[in-house]
Amino acid sequence: RKEVEQDPGPFNVPEGATVAFNCTYSNSASQSFFWYRQDCRKEPKLLMSVYSSGNEDGRFTAQLNRASQYISLLIRDSKLSDSATYLCVVNRSAGGGADGLTFGKGTHLIIQP
Amino acid sequence: EAQVTQNPRYLITVTGKKLTVTCSQNMNHEYMSWYRQDPGLGLRQIYYSMNVEVTDKGDVPEGYKVSRKEKRNFPLILESPSPNQTSLYFCASSQYNRGLDYGYTFGSGTRLTVV
């Protein structure tokens, strides 16, 4: 199982619709979870952290399911400006080897007028 | 303004000609990291640094070197670039705990082409 797995899409969604996508992670010891947004050829930017209790930021809601090891992102009332690639991010295991955060390959979202 | 600055933004070079991509952050962050991003492969960690004079390999370190002589700077060195190192490179930094609390701040990226 890959460390962080996402459906690459693209998801074509009409403006104003609600869209949700998930990602799964393999390391049951992971403690930190994030969603990043990346516009074409630009740097990833932190969209929101994901907490155990779930959290909401305006039109965006993130959920964490530790038992099933997946994270979700819900976007309500989608805007044209929401078109981007959304990266699921999870911390690596502590100890030897590569460190810090590991990134999913991203889900490409296209909002259509 | 708090930021991570990479230079150059674009670079075309020839095989075997040594190059350095600079990365500098003005946030007094301890943790810094380099990633490369390729189509279909996502972001892959090259090297990271926990603090000054402390560096370690990521997932794809072959063909790269780094140094951390000062807290603010973390240059990426390609001693003998090859075409398979053509990629989009990102430098990232975080305040503490290796980005586990607040995530990373990324530089704007360096698009490198090796011919």
GROMACS .gro file of C-alpha atoms in nm:
model
  228
    1ARG     CA    1   0.000   0.000   0.000
    2LYS     CA    2   0.135   0.342  -0.094
    3GLU     CA    3   0.209   0.586   0.186
    4VAL     CA    4  -0.055   0.834   0.075
    5GLU     CA    5  -0.300   0.750  -0.198
    6GLN     CA    6  -0.539   0.981  -0.381
    7ASP     CA    7  -0.761   0.955  -0.686
    8PRO     CA    8  -0.582   1.175  -0.942
    9GLY     CA    9  -0.906   1.277  -1.117
   10PRO     CA   10  -0.965   1.509  -1.288
   11PHE     CA   11  -1.296   1.584  -1.123
   12ASN     CA   12  -1.507   1.810  -1.343
   13VAL     CA   13  -1.767   1.983  -1.127
   14PRO     CA   14  -2.017   2.259  -1.211
   15GLU     CA   15  -1.982   2.585  -1.027
   16GLY     CA   16  -2.188   2.593  -0.707
   17ALA     CA   17  -2.181   2.217  -0.656
   18THR     CA   18  -2.045   2.034  -0.355
   19VAL     CA   19  -1.745   1.811  -0.415
   20ALA     CA   20  -1.568   1.570  -0.185
   21PHE     CA   21  -1.256   1.361  -0.219
   22ASN     CA   22  -1.067   1.127   0.005
   23CYS     CA   23  -0.720   1.004   0.056
   24THR     CA   24  -0.590   0.698   0.237
   25TYR     CA   25  -0.265   0.664   0.427
   26SER     CA   26  -0.069   0.357   0.525
   27ASN     CA   27   0.111   0.458   0.845
   28SER     CA   28  -0.121   0.398   1.139
   29ALA     CA   29   0.120   0.592   1.363
   30SER     CA   30   0.077   0.917   1.168
   31GLN     CA   31  -0.030   1.209   1.384
   32SER     CA   32  -0.033   1.508   1.150
   33PHE     CA   33  -0.260   1.554   0.851
   34PHE     CA   34  -0.304   1.841   0.610
   35TRP     CA   35  -0.465   1.941   0.285
   36TYR     CA   36  -0.254   2.155   0.053
   37ARG     CA   37  -0.364   2.332  -0.262
   38GLN     CA   38  -0.139   2.361  -0.565
   39ASP     CA   39  -0.211   2.575  -0.870
   40CYS     CA   40  -0.050   2.482  -1.198
   41ARG     CA   41   0.330   2.511  -1.181
   42LYS     CA   42   0.318   2.697  -0.852
   43GLU     CA   43   0.420   2.605  -0.501
   44PRO     CA   44   0.188   2.406  -0.274
   45LYS     CA   45   0.011   2.616  -0.015
   46LEU     CA   46  -0.140   2.498   0.310
   47LEU     CA   47  -0.519   2.487   0.284
   48MET     CA   48  -0.599   2.343   0.624
   49SER     CA   49  -0.483   2.108   0.894
   50VAL     CA   50  -0.700   1.807   0.968
   51TYR     CA   51  -0.789   1.737   1.329
   52SER     CA   52  -0.933   1.426   1.486
   53SER     CA   53  -1.258   1.601   1.562
   54GLY     CA   54  -1.290   1.733   1.210
   55ASN     CA   55  -1.265   2.099   1.124
   56GLU     CA   56  -1.428   2.357   0.904
   57ASP     CA   57  -1.294   2.671   0.741
   58GLY     CA   58  -1.559   2.858   0.547
   59ARG     CA   59  -1.670   2.639   0.258
   60PHE     CA   60  -1.409   2.373   0.334
   61THR     CA   61  -1.452   2.084   0.576
   62ALA     CA   62  -1.187   1.826   0.658
   63GLN     CA   63  -1.248   1.496   0.831
   64LEU     CA   64  -1.015   1.229   0.968
   65ASN     CA   65  -1.105   0.864   1.014
   66ARG     CA   66  -0.822   0.698   1.202
   67ALA     CA   67  -0.981   0.355   1.214
   68SER     CA   68  -1.001   0.337   0.836
   69GLN     CA   69  -0.695   0.557   0.781
   70TYR     CA   70  -0.850   0.806   0.548
   71ILE     CA   71  -0.887   1.182   0.527
   72SER     CA   72  -1.155   1.368   0.339
   73LEU     CA   73  -1.202   1.719   0.206
   74LEU     CA   74  -1.544   1.865   0.129
   75ILE     CA   75  -1.588   2.185  -0.069
   76ARG     CA   76  -1.932   2.343  -0.065
   77ASP     CA   77  -2.064   2.600  -0.313
   78SER     CA   78  -1.760   2.553  -0.534
   79LYS     CA   79  -1.612   2.856  -0.712
   80LEU     CA   80  -1.417   2.877  -1.036
   81SER     CA   81  -1.117   2.979  -0.825
   82ASP     CA   82  -1.128   2.642  -0.646
   83SER     CA   83  -0.988   2.479  -0.960
   84ALA     CA   84  -0.652   2.339  -0.852
   85THR     CA   85  -0.478   2.022  -0.744
   86TYR     CA   86  -0.542   1.920  -0.384
   87LEU     CA   87  -0.262   1.736  -0.206
   88CYS     CA   88  -0.321   1.509   0.090
   89VAL     CA   89  -0.028   1.527   0.334
   90VAL     CA   90   0.063   1.301   0.623
   91ASN     CA   91   0.362   1.286   0.853
   92ARG     CA   92   0.615   1.011   0.810
   93SER     CA   93   0.701   0.770   1.085
   94ALA     CA   94   0.947   0.898   1.342
   95GLY     CA   95   1.299   0.761   1.359
   96GLY     CA   96   1.547   0.675   1.089
   97GLY     CA   97   1.502   0.737   0.721
   98ALA     CA   98   1.329   1.021   0.545
   99ASP     CA   99   1.155   1.264   0.772
  100GLY     CA  100   0.884   1.526   0.790
  101LEU     CA  101   0.580   1.517   0.568
  102THR     CA  102   0.489   1.290   0.281
  103PHE     CA  103   0.265   1.416   0.001
  104GLY     CA  104   0.002   1.239  -0.204
  105LYS     CA  105   0.018   1.286  -0.579
  106GLY     CA  106  -0.286   1.509  -0.570
  107THR     CA  107  -0.642   1.521  -0.696
  108HIS     CA  108  -0.706   1.754  -0.987
  109LEU     CA  109  -1.027   1.954  -0.955
  110ILE     CA  110  -1.180   2.157  -1.237
  111ILE     CA  111  -1.478   2.381  -1.162
  112GLN     CA  112  -1.678   2.455  -1.475
  113PRO     CA  113  -1.896   2.762  -1.528
  114GLU     CA  114   0.719   3.955   0.452
  115ALA     CA  115   0.776   3.600   0.576
  116GLN     CA  116   0.891   3.389   0.286
  117VAL     CA  117   1.110   3.120   0.138
  118THR     CA  118   1.312   3.249  -0.156
  119GLN     CA  119   1.454   3.022  -0.424
  120ASN     CA  120   1.684   3.119  -0.707
  121PRO     CA  121   1.687   3.088  -0.996
  122ARG     CA  122   1.323   3.038  -1.095
  123TYR     CA  123   1.421   2.884  -1.429
  124LEU     CA  124   1.746   2.722  -1.532
  125ILE     CA  125   1.854   2.543  -1.846
  126THR     CA  126   2.193   2.378  -1.826
  127VAL     CA  127   2.401   2.111  -1.994
  128THR     CA  128   2.486   1.767  -1.866
  129GLY     CA  129   2.777   1.764  -1.625
  130LYS     CA  130   2.795   2.134  -1.549
  131LYS     CA  131   2.780   2.186  -1.174
  132LEU     CA  132   2.501   2.407  -1.048
  133THR     CA  133   2.357   2.535  -0.721
  134VAL     CA  134   1.999   2.626  -0.646
  135THR     CA  135   1.977   2.861  -0.350
  136CYS     CA  136   1.709   2.863  -0.083
  137SER     CA  137   1.676   3.121   0.190
  138GLN     CA  138   1.409   3.175   0.456
  139ASN     CA  139   1.359   3.477   0.679
  140MET     CA  140   1.140   3.313   0.943
  141ASN     CA  141   1.416   3.170   1.164
  142HIS     CA  142   1.288   2.820   1.086
  143GLU     CA  143   1.496   2.530   1.206
  144TYR     CA  144   1.368   2.267   0.963
  145MET     CA  145   1.428   2.291   0.589
  146SER     CA  146   1.376   2.042   0.310
  147TRP     CA  147   1.413   2.000  -0.066
  148TYR     CA  148   1.158   1.827  -0.287
  149ARG     CA  149   1.137   1.753  -0.655
  150GLN     CA  150   0.807   1.723  -0.837
  151ASP     CA  151   0.760   1.519  -1.153
  152PRO     CA  152   0.442   1.439  -1.349
  153GLY     CA  153   0.276   1.127  -1.213
  154LEU     CA  154   0.522   1.099  -0.924
  155GLY     CA  155   0.420   1.387  -0.700
  156LEU     CA  156   0.652   1.555  -0.454
  157ARG     CA  157   0.949   1.350  -0.344
  158GLN     CA  158   1.187   1.451  -0.069
  159ILE     CA  159   1.553   1.486  -0.168
  160TYR     CA  160   1.724   1.605   0.152
  161TYR     CA  161   1.622   1.767   0.474
  162SER     CA  162   1.790   1.953   0.759
  163MET     CA  163   1.684   1.966   1.122
  164ASN     CA  164   1.919   2.253   1.205
  165VAL     CA  165   2.257   2.406   1.121
  166GLU     CA  166   2.512   2.141   1.023
  167VAL     CA  167   2.247   1.867   1.050
  168THR     CA  168   2.136   1.721   0.717
  169ASP     CA  169   2.002   1.385   0.609
  170LYS     CA  170   1.883   1.199   0.301
  171GLY     CA  171   1.525   1.187   0.187
  172ASP     CA  172   1.374   0.946  -0.064
  173VAL     CA  173   1.572   1.044  -0.374
  174PRO     CA  174   1.911   1.187  -0.268
  175GLU     CA  175   2.125   1.037  -0.547
  176GLY     CA  176   2.300   1.301  -0.754
  177TYR     CA  177   2.236   1.581  -0.505
  178LYS     CA  178   2.423   1.745  -0.219
  179VAL     CA  179   2.315   1.999   0.038
  180SER     CA  180   2.474   2.208   0.311
  181ARG     CA  181   2.339   2.400   0.608
  182LYS     CA  182   2.609   2.636   0.728
  183GLU     CA  183   2.362   2.902   0.835
  184LYS     CA  184   2.011   2.866   0.967
  185ARG     CA  185   1.852   3.071   0.691
  186ASN     CA  186   2.018   2.906   0.388
  187PHE     CA  187   1.987   2.555   0.248
  188PRO     CA  188   2.140   2.532  -0.101
  189LEU     CA  189   2.088   2.232  -0.329
  190ILE     CA  190   2.395   2.132  -0.528
  191LEU     CA  191   2.402   1.919  -0.841
  192GLU     CA  192   2.768   1.829  -0.894
  193SER     CA  193   2.715   1.667  -1.235
  194PRO     CA  194   2.358   1.719  -1.354
  195SER     CA  195   2.200   1.464  -1.583
  196PRO     CA  196   1.882   1.482  -1.794
  197ASN     CA  197   1.690   1.269  -1.541
  198GLN     CA  198   1.728   1.555  -1.295
  199THR     CA  199   1.510   1.775  -1.514
  200SER     CA  200   1.230   1.860  -1.276
  201LEU     CA  201   1.049   2.123  -1.071
  202TYR     CA  202   1.226   2.175  -0.739
  203PHE     CA  203   1.078   2.317  -0.420
  204CYS     CA  204   1.246   2.425  -0.101
  205ALA     CA  205   1.035   2.422   0.214
  206SER     CA  206   1.080   2.525   0.575
  207SER     CA  207   0.889   2.491   0.900
  208GLN     CA  208   0.910   2.649   1.240
  209TYR     CA  209   0.962   2.339   1.451
  210ASN     CA  210   0.876   1.976   1.488
  211ARG     CA  211   0.960   1.908   1.123
  212GLY     CA  212   0.640   2.059   0.996
  213LEU     CA  213   0.422   1.823   1.191
  214ASP     CA  214   0.232   2.099   1.369
  215TYR     CA  215   0.185   2.371   1.113
  216GLY     CA  216   0.295   2.226   0.784
  217TYR     CA  217   0.554   2.374   0.551
  218THR     CA  218   0.610   2.707   0.380
  219PHE     CA  219   0.729   2.651   0.025
  220GLY     CA  220   0.944   2.857  -0.204
  221SER     CA  221   0.812   2.948  -0.551
  222GLY     CA  222   0.999   2.665  -0.718
  223THR     CA  223   1.289   2.624  -0.960
  224ARG     CA  224   1.223   2.470  -1.297
  225LEU     CA  225   1.542   2.296  -1.404
  226THR     CA  226   1.607   2.155  -1.749
  227VAL     CA  227   1.923   1.953  -1.813
  228VAL     CA  228   2.003   1.894  -2.181
   0.00000   0.00000   0.00000
